[in-house]
Tab-separated table of C-alpha atoms in Angstrom:
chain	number	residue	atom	x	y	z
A	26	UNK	CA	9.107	-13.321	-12.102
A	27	UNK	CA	7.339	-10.144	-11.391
A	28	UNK	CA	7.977	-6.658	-11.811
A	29	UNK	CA	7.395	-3.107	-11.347
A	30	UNK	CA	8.807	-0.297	-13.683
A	31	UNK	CA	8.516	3.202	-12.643
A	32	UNK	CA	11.163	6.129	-13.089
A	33	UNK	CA	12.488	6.711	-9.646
A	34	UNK	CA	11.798	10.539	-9.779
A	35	UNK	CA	9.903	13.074	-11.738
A	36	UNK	CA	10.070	16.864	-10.984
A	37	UNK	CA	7.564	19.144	-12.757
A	38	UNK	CA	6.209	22.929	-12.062
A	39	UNK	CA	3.153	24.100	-10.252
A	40	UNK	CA	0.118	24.593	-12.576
A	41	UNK	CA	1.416	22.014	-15.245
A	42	UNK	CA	0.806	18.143	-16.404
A	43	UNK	CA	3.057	14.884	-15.869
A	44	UNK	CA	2.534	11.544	-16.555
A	45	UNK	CA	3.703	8.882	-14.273
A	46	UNK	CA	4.511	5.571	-16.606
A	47	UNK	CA	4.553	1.875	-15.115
A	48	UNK	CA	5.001	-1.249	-16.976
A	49	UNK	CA	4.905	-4.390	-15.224
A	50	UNK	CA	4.997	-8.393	-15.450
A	51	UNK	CA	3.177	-10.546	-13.257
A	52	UNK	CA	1.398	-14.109	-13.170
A	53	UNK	CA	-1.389	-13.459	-14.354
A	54	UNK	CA	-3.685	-9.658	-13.834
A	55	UNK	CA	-6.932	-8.909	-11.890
A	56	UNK	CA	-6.407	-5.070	-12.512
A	57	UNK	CA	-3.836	-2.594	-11.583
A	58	UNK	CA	-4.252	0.451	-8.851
A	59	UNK	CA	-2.509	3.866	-8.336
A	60	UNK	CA	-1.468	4.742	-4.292
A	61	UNK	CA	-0.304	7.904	-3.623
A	62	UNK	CA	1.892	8.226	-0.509
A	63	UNK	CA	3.118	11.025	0.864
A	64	UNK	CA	6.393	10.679	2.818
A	65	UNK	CA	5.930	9.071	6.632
A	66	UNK	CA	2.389	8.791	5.509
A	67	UNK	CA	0.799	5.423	4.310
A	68	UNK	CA	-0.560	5.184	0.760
A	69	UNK	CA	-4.132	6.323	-0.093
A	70	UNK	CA	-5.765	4.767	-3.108
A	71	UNK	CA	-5.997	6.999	-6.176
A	72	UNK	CA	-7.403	4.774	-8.944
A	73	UNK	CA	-7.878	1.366	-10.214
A	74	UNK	CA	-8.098	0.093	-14.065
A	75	UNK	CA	-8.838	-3.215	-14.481
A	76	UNK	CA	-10.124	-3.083	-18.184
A	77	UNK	CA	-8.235	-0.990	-21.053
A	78	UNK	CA	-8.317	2.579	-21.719
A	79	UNK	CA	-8.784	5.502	-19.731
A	80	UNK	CA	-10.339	6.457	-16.309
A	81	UNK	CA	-10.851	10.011	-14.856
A	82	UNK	CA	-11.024	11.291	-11.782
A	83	UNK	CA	-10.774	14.952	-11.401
A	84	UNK	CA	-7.728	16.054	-11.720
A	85	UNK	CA	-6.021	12.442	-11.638
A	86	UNK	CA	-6.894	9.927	-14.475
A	87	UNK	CA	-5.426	5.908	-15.198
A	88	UNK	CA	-4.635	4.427	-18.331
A	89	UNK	CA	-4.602	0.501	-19.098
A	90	UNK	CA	-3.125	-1.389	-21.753
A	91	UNK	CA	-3.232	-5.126	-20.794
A	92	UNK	CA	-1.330	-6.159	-24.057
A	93	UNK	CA	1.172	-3.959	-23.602
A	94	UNK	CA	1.735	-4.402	-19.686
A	95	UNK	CA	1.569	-0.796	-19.807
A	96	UNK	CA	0.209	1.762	-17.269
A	97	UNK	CA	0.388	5.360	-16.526
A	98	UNK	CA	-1.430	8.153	-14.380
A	99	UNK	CA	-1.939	11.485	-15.676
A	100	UNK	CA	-1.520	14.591	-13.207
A	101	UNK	CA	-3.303	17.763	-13.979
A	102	UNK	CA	-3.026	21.254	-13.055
A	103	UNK	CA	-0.497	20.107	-10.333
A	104	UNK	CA	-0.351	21.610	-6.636
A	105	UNK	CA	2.807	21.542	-4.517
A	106	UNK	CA	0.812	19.023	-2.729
A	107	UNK	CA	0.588	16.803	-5.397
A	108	UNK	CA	4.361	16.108	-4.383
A	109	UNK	CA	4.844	12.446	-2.931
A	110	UNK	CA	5.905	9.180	-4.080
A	111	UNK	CA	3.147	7.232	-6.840
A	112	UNK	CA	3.053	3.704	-6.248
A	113	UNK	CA	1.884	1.250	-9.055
A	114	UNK	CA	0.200	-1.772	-7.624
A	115	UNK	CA	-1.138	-4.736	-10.122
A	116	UNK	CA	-2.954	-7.224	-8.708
A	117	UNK	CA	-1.591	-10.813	-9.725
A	118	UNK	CA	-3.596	-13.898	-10.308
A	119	UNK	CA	-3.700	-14.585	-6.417
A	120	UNK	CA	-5.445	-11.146	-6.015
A	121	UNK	CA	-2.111	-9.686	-4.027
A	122	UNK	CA	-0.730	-6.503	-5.089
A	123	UNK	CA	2.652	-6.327	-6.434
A	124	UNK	CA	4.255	-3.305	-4.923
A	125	UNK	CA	7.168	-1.657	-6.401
A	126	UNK	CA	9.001	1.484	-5.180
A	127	UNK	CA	7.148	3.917	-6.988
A	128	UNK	CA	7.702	7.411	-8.340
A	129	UNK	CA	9.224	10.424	-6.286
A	130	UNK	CA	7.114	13.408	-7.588
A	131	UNK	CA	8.544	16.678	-6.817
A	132	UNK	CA	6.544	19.916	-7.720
A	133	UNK	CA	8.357	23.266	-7.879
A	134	UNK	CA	7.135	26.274	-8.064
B	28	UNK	CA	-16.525	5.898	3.611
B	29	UNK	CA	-13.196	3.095	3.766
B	30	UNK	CA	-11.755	4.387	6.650
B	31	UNK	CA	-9.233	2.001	8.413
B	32	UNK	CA	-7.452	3.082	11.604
B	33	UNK	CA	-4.314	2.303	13.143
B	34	UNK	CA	-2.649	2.276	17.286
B	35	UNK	CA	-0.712	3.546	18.039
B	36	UNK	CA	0.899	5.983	15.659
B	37	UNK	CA	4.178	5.666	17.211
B	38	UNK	CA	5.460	3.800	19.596
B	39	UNK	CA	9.234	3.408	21.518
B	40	UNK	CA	9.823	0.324	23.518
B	41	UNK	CA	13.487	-1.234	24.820
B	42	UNK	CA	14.780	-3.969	23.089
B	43	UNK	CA	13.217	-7.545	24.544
B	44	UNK	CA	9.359	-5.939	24.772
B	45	UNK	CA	6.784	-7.047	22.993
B	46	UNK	CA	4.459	-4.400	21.095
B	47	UNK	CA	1.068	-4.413	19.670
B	48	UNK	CA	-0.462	-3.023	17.046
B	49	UNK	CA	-3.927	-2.525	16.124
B	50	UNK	CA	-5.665	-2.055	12.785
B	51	UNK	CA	-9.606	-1.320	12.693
B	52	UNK	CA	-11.840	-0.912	9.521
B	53	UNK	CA	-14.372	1.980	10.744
B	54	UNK	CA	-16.910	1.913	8.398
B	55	UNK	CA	-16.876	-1.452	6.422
B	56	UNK	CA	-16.135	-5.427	7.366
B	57	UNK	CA	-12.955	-6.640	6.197
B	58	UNK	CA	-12.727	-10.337	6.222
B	59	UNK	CA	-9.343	-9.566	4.692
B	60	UNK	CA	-6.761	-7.722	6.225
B	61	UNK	CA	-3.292	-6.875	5.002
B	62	UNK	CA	0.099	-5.805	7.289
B	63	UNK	CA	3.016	-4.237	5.810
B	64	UNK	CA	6.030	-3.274	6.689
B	65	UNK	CA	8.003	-0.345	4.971
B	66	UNK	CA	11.827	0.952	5.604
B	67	UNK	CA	13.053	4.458	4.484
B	68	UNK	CA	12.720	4.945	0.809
B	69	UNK	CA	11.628	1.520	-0.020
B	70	UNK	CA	8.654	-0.370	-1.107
B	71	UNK	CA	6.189	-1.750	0.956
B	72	UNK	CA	6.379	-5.871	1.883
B	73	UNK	CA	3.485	-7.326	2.622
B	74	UNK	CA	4.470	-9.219	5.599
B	75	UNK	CA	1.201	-11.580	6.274
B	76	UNK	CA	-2.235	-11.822	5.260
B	77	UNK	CA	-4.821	-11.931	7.645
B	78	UNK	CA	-8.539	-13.546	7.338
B	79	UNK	CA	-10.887	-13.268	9.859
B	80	UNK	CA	-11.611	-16.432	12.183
B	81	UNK	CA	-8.864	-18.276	10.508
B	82	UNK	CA	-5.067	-18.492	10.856
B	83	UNK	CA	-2.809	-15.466	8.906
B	84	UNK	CA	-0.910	-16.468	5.637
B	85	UNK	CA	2.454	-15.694	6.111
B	86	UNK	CA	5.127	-14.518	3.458
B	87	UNK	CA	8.340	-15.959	3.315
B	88	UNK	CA	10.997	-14.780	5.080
B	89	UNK	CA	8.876	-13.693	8.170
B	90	UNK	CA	8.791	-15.176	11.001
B	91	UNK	CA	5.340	-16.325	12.409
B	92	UNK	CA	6.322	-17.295	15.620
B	93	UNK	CA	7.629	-13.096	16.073
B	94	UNK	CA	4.765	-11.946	14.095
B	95	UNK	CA	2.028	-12.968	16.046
B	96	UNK	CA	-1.349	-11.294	14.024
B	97	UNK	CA	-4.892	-12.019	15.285
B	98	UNK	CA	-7.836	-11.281	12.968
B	99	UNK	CA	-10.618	-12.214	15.458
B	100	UNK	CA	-13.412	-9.977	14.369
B	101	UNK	CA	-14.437	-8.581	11.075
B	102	UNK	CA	-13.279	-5.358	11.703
B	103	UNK	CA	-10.186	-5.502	14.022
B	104	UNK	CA	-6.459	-7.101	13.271
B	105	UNK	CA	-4.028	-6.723	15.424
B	106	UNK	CA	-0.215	-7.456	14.901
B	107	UNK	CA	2.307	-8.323	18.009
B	108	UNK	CA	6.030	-7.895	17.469
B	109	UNK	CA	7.192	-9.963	19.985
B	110	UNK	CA	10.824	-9.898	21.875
B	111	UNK	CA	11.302	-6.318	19.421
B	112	UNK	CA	15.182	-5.819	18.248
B	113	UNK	CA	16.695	-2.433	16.773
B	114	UNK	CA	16.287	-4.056	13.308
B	115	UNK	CA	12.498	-4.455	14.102
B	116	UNK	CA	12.264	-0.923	13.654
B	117	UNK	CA	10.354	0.484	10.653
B	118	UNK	CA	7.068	1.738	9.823
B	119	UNK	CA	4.420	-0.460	9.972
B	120	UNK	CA	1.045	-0.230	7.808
B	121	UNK	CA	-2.464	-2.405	7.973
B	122	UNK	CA	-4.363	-2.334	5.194
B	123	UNK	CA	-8.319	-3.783	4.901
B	124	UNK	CA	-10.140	-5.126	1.702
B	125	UNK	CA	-13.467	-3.859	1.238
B	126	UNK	CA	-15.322	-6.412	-0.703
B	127	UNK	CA	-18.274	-4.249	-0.478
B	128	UNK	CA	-17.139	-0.838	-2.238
B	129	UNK	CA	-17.345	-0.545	-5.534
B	130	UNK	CA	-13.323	-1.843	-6.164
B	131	UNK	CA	-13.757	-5.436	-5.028
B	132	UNK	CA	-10.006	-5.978	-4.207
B	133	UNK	CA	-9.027	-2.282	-3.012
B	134	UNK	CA	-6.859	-2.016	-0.616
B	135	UNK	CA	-7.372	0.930	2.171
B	136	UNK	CA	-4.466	1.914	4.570
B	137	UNK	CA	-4.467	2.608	7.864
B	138	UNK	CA	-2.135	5.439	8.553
B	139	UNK	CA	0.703	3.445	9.746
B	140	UNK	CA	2.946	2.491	12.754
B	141	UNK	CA	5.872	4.006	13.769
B	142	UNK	CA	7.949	1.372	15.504
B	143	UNK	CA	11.282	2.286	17.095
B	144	UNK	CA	13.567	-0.441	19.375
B	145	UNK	CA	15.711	0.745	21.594
């Protein structure tokens, strides 16, 4: 079958790093993306890794390890509006993202 | 540039109505479009998939013939709830594929549909 893995919630302080970690199974893999969705809101795309190793993007950045089934996003220098759910999305072999319920960030102060 | 919009943003209709919903890519053809449906404080479900000029894929469990979605143009999707119940209610979000950006299969969201049955 296939499957998501991400902790339900994560709470870290203002100013400081967390790392969001997703493993997943799935027929087959044509790349894996990072949504960020704030609550009521619909997701907005943060990133997407479809080879292995490590993409940057400001202050967000996407890791890949296709052996492992192994994902994670990397938060930096975190903003209380960094708080929202992170959603960890492969894309199976028919090209449709697996969704699961993603991670409830919460940044205090 | 990827901007997808949705109408309405909310909408509350009495039980037996039918309501539509419309989901536009702005800047960029989509000859795919996605809808999804979401319920407090779980994952999306993709609920059909929608290709333009031809008829919409349809996951299991949902019911076509209540989920009427119309992809006529490159650019514009629109999904129907037909004869809506209280259980219909939930927040309902388009997404478009831009085969054009640099992501080939990335998904943009339109901001979503607030449905609510009386």
């Amino acid at each position: 079958g296939q499957n998501i893995d991400q902790p339900t919630e994560m709470t870290a302080t203002e100013g400081a790093i967390v790392q969001i970690n997703c493993t997943y199974q799935t027929s087959g893999f044509n790349g894996l993306f990072w949504y960020q969705q704030h609550a009521g809101e619909a997701p907005t795309f943060l990133s997407y890794n479809v080879l292995d190793g490590l993409e940057e993007k400001g202050r967000f950045s996407s890791f890949l390890s296709r052996s492992k089934g192994y994902s994670y996003l990397l938060l930096k220098e975190l903003q209380m509006k960094d708080s929202a759910s992170y959603l960890c999305a492969p894309l199976d072999s028919n090209y449709q993202l697996i969704w699961g319920a993603g991670t409830k960030l919460i940044i205090k102060p | 540039g990827a901007v997808v919009s949705q109408h309405p943003s909310r909408v509350i209709c009495k039980s037996g109505t039918s309501v539509k919903i419309e989901c536009r890519s702005l800047d960029f053809q989509a000859t795919t479009m996605f809808w999804y449906r979401q319920f407090p404080k779980q994952s999306l479900m993709l609920m059909a998939t929608s290709n333009e000029g031809s008829k919409a894929t349809y996951e299991q469990g949902v019911e076509k013939d209540k989920f009427l979605i119309n992809h006529a143009s490159l650019t514009l999707s629109t999904l129907t709830v037909t004869s809506a119940h209280p259980e219909d209610s939930s927040f309902y979000i388009c997404s478009a594929r831009d085969l054009a950006g640099g992501h080939t299969d990335t998904q943009y969201f339109g901001p979503g549909t607030r449905l609510t049955v009386l």
